[in-house]
Coordinates of C-alpha atoms in Angstrom, one line a residue:
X1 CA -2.2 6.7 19.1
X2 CA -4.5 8.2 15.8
X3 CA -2.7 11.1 14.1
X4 CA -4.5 13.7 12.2
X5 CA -4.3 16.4 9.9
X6 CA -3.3 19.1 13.2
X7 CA 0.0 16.6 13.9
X8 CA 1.6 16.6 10.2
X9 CA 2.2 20.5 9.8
X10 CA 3.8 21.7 6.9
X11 CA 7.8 20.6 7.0
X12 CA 7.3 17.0 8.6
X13 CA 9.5 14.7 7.6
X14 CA 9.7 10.9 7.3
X15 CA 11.8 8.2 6.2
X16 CA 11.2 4.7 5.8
X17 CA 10.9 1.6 4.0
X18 CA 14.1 -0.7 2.7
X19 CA 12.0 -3.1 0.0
X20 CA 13.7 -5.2 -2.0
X21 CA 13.2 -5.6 -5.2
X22 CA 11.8 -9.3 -6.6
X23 CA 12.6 -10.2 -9.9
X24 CA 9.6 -12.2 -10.3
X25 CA 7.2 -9.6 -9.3
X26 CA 9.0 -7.6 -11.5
X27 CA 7.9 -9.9 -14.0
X28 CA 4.4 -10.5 -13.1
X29 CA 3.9 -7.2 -12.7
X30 CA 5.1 -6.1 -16.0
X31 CA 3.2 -9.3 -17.6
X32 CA -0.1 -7.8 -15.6
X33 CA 0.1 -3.7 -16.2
X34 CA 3.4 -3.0 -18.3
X35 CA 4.2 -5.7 -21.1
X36 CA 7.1 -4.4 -22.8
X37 CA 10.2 -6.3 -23.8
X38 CA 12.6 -4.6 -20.9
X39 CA 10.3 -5.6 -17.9
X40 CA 9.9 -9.0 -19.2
X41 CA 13.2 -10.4 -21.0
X42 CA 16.6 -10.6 -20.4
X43 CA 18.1 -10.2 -23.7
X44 CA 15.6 -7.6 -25.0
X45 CA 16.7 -5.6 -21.6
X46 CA 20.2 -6.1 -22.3
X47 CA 19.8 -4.5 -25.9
X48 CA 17.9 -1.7 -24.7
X49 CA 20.5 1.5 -24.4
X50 CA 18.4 2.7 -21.2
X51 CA 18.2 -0.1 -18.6
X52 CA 21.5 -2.5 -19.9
X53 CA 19.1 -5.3 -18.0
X54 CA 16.0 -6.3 -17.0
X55 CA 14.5 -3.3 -14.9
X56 CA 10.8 -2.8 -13.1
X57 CA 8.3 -0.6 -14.6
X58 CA 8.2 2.4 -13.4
X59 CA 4.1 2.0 -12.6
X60 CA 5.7 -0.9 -10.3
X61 CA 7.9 1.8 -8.6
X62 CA 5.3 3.8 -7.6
X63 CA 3.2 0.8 -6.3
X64 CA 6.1 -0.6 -4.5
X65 CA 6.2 3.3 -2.6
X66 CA 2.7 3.1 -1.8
X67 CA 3.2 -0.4 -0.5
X68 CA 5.7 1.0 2.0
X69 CA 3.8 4.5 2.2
X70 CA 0.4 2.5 3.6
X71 CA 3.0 0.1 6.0
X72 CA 4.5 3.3 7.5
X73 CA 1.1 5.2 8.0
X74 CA -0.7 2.5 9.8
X75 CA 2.4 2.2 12.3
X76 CA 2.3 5.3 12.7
X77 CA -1.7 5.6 13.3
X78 CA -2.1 8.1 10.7
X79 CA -5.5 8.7 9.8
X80 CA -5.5 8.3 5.8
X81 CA -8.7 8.6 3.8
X82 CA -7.7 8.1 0.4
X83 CA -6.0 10.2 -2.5
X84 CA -6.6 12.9 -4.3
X85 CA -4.5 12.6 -7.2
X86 CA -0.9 13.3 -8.5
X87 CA 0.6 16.7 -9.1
X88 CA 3.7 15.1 -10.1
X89 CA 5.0 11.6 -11.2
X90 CA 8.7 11.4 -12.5
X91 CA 10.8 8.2 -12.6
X92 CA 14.4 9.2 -12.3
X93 CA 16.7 6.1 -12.8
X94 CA 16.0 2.5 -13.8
X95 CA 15.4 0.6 -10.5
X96 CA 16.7 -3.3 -11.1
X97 CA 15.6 -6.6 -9.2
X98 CA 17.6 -6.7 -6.3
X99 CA 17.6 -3.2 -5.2
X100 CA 16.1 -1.8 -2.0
X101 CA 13.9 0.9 -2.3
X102 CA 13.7 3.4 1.0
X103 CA 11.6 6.5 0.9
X104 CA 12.1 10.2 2.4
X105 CA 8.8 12.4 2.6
X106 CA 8.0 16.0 3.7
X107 CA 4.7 17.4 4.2
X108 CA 4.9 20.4 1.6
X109 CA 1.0 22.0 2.2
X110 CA -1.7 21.1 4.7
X111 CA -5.3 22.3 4.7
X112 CA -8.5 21.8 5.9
X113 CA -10.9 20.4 3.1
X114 CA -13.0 23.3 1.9
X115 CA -16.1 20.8 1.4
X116 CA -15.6 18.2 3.9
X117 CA -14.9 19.7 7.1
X118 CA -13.7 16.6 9.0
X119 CA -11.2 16.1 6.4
X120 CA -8.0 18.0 5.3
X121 CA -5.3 17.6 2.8
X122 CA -2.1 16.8 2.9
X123 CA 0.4 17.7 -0.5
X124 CA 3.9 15.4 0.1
X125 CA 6.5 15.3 -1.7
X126 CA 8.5 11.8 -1.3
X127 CA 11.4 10.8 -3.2
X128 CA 12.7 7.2 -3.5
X129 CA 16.0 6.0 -3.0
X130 CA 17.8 2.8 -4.1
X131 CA 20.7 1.2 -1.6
X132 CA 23.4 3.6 -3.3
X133 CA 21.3 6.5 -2.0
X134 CA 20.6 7.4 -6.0
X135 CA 17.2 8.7 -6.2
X136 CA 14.8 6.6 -8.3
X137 CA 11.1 8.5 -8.4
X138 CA 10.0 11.6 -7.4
X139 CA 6.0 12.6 -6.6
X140 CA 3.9 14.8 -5.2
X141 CA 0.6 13.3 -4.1
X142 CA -2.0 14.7 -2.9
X143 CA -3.6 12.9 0.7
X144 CA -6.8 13.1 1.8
X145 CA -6.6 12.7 6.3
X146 CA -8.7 13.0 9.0
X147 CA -8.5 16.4 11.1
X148 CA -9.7 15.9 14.7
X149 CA -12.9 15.5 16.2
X150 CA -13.5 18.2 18.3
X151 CA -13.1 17.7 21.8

């Protein structure tokens, strides 16, 4: 069953995900879109103070969260039109090959689009967890979705 902008009121919550962490899409990742020394080497990780070992980019994070964002809304028929942007980005704690990323969301403002009156927006904040319940990234995005057709 579609779900629009009217069934995701300010204060829904969700939680979903449990992706684990491949080292070599760490790798190829950070060869593709992040090509420094603690996303691509062992030794170079282990030297660095920071991450202690070889750790994903943070840019990988957040494209692992929308991975499992985009899962959870088609399951749940949510009717997604795109993004609007960031309001905030923040990568919390090194997340390592291996881990299993889960992710907790709360609708924080909903509103019908000013200019496009079949759409509204949807400002979520979702926070990522590793398996120790440690939270890894923090953002606020800013969701374009459907509102529904009038009867």
């Amino acid at each position: 069953m579609p779900r629009y902008l009217e069934d995701l009121p300010v204060g829904t919550t969700d939680s979903y995900g449990g992706m684990v962490v491949d080292r070599d899409e760490v790798i190829a990742f950070a060869r593709a879109y992040d090509p420094q020394p603690f996303h691509l080497d062992d030794a170079a990780a282990a030297a660095n103070p920071v991450f202690g070992r070889l750790s994903a980019s943070g840019w990988h994070t957040a494209a692992m969260t929308m991975r499992m964002s985009a899962a959870r809304w088609a399951e749940q028929g949510i009717q997604g039109r795109g993004a609007a942007g960031l309001d905030e980005l923040s990568w919390l704690r090194p997340v390592y090959p291996g881990d299993t990323l889960r992710v907790e969301t709360e609708v924080i403002g909903a509103r019908p689009s000013v200019s496009r009156p079949e759409l509204g927006l949807l400002k979520i904040r979702s926070i990522v967890f590793n398996q120790h319940d440690q939270p890894v990234m923090r953002e606020i995005t800013n969701v374009m979705i459907q509102r529904r057709p009038p009867a």
